[in-house]
Coordinates of C-alpha atoms in Angstrom, one line a residue:
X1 CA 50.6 25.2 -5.7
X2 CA 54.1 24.1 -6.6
X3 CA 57.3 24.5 -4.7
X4 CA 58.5 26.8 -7.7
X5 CA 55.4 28.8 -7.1
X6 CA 55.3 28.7 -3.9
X7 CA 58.9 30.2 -3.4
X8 CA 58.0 32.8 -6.5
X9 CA 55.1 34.0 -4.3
X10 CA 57.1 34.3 -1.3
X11 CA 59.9 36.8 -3.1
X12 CA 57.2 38.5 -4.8
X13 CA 55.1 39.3 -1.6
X14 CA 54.6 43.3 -1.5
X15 CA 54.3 43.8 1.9
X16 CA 56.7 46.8 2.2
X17 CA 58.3 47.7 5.8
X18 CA 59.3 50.8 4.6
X19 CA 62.5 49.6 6.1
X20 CA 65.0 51.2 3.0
X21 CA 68.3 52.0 4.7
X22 CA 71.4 49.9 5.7
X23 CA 72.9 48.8 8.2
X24 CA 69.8 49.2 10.8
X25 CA 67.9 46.7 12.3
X26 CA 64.4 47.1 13.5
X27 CA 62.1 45.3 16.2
X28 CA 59.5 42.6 14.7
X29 CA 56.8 41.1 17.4
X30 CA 56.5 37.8 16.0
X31 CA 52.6 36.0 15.8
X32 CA 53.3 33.6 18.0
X33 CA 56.4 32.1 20.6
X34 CA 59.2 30.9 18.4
X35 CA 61.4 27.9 19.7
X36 CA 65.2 28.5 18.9
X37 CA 68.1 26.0 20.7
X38 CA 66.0 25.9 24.0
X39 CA 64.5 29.2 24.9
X40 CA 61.3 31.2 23.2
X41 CA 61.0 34.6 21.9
X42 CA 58.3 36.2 21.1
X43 CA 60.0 39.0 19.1
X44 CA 63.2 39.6 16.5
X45 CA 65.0 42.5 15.0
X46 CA 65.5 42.5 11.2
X47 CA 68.4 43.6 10.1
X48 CA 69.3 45.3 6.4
X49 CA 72.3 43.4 6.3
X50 CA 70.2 39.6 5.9
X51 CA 70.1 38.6 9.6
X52 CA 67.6 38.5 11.9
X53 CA 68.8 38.5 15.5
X54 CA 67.1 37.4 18.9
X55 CA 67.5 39.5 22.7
X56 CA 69.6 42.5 21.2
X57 CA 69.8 44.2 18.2
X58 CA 72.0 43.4 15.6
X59 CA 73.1 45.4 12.4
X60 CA 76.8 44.5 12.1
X61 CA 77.6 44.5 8.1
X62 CA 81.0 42.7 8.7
X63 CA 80.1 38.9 8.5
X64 CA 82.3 36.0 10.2
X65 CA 81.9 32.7 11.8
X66 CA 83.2 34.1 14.8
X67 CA 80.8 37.2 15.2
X68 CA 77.7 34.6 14.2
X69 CA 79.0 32.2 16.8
X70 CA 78.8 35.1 19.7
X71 CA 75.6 36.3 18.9
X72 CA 71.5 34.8 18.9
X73 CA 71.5 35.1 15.1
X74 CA 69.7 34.0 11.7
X75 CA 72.3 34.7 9.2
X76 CA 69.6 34.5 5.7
X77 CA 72.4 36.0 3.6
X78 CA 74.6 38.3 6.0
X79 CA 77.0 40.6 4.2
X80 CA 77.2 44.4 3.9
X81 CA 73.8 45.0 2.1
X82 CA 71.7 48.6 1.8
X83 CA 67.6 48.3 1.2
X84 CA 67.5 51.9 0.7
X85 CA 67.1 51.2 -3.5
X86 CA 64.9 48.1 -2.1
X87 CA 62.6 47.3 0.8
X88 CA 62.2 44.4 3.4
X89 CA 59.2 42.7 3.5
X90 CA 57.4 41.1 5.9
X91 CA 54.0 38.2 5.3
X92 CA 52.8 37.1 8.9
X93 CA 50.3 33.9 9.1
X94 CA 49.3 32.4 12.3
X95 CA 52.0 30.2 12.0
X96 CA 54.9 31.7 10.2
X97 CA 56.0 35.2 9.6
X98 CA 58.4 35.3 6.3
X99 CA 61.0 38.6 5.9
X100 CA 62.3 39.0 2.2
X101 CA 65.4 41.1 1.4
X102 CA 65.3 43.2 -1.8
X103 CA 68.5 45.2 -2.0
X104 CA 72.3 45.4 -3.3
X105 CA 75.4 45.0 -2.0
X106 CA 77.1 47.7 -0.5
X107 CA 80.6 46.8 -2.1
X108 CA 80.0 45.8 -5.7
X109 CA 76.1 46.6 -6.4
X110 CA 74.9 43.3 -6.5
X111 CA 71.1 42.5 -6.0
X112 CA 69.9 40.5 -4.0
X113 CA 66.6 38.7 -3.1
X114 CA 66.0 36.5 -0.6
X115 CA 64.0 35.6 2.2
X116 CA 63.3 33.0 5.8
X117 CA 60.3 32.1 6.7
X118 CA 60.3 31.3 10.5
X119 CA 57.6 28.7 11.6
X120 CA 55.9 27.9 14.5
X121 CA 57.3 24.6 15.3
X122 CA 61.3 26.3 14.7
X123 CA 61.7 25.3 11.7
X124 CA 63.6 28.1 9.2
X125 CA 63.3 28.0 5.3
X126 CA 65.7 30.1 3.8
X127 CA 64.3 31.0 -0.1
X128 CA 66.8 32.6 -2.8
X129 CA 65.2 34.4 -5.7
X130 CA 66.8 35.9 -9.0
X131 CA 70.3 37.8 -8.2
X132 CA 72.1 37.3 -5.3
X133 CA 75.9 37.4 -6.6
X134 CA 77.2 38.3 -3.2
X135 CA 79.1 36.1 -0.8
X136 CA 76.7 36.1 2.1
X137 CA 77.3 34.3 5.6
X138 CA 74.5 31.9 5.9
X139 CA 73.7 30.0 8.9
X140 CA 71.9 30.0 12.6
X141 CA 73.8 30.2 15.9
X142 CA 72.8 29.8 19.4
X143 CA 75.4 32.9 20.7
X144 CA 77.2 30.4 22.9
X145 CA 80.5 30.2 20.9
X146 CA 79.6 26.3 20.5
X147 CA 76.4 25.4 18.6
X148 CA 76.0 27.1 15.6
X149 CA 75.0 25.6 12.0
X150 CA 76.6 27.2 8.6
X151 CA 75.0 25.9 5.2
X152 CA 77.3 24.5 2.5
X153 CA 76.8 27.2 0.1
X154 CA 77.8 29.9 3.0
X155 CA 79.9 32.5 1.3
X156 CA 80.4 30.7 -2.1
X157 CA 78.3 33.4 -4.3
X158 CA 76.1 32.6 -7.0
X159 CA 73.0 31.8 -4.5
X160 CA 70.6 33.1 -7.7
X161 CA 67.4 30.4 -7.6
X162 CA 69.5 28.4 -5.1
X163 CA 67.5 25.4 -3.1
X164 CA 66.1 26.1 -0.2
X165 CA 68.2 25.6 3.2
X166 CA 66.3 24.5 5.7
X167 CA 67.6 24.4 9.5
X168 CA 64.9 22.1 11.6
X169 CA 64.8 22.4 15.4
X170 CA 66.9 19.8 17.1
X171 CA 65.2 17.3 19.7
X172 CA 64.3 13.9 20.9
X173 CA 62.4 11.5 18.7
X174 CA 58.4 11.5 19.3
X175 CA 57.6 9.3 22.3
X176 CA 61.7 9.6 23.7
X177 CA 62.0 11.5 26.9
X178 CA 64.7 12.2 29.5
X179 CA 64.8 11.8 33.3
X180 CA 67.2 12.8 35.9
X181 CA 67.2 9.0 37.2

């Protein structure tokens, strides 16, 4: 399979949530422990607005650095989105669970489609499909005010068939270790 079908599969997956509203989030168990900056979780909430967050809830519609530097966050394409005319969807293998956004934007109508795919090992593969003319926050943060990632294209608009952004987990090259000595 190619990468262009590959991501065409993933945006065209019809595994409705039923989850047609906006700004709610709702609790996902995850298939498996995922690693994000140092600690495991072993379940999400998905947000309408393009985030999914990690320990709490999180359905804020108003995007900013600082509010995604305060809080344990996946910002796919965070702005003030509605699924009611649309549907999140949700594709869980044993070693990834992908949610996909199909909406509009609350202010303007836009539509958007787009998706993150959240793999075993911590890696995160954010997909953009047709659409998306909105300015959404995109990025990963830790909640500690200090490490936080945003992508280059974060806010700019015109994310329609986009490249992938992908954030890989942070750690010590294979065979490197740390000691307290």
């Amino acid at each position: 399979m190619s990468s262009a079908d590959a991501v065409a599969t993933v945006l065209n997956s019809k595994n409705a949530t039923s989850k047609r509203n906006f700004d709610k989030a709702w609790e996902l168990a995850l298939p498996f422990s995922f690693p994000f900056y140092g600690k495991t979780y072993s379940k999400a909430y998905v947000s309408s607005n393009g985030t999914i967050s990690f320990g709490n809830s999180f359905s804020d519609y108003n995007e900013s650095v600082q509010t995604l530097m305060n809080n344990i966050l996946i910002a796919a394409f965070w702005d003030d989105l509605k699924t009611s005319d649309g549907d999140i969807y949700v594709k869980e293998l044993s070693d990834s669970v992908t949610v996909r956004w199909a909406g509009t934007a609350y202010s303007g109508g836009g539509s958007v489609n787009f998706s993150a795919t959240l793999k075993a090992d911590g890696t995160i593969r954010l997909q953009y499909g047709d659409r998306n003319v909105a300015k959404g926050l995109i990025g990963i943060s830790a909640g500690d005010g200090q490490r936080y990632q945003l992508a280059q294209a974060s806010q700019t608009g015109g994310m329609a068939n986009a490249r992938d952004i992908v954030f890989e987990p942070e750690g010590l090259p294979e065979g490197l270790q740390i000691s307290a000595d």
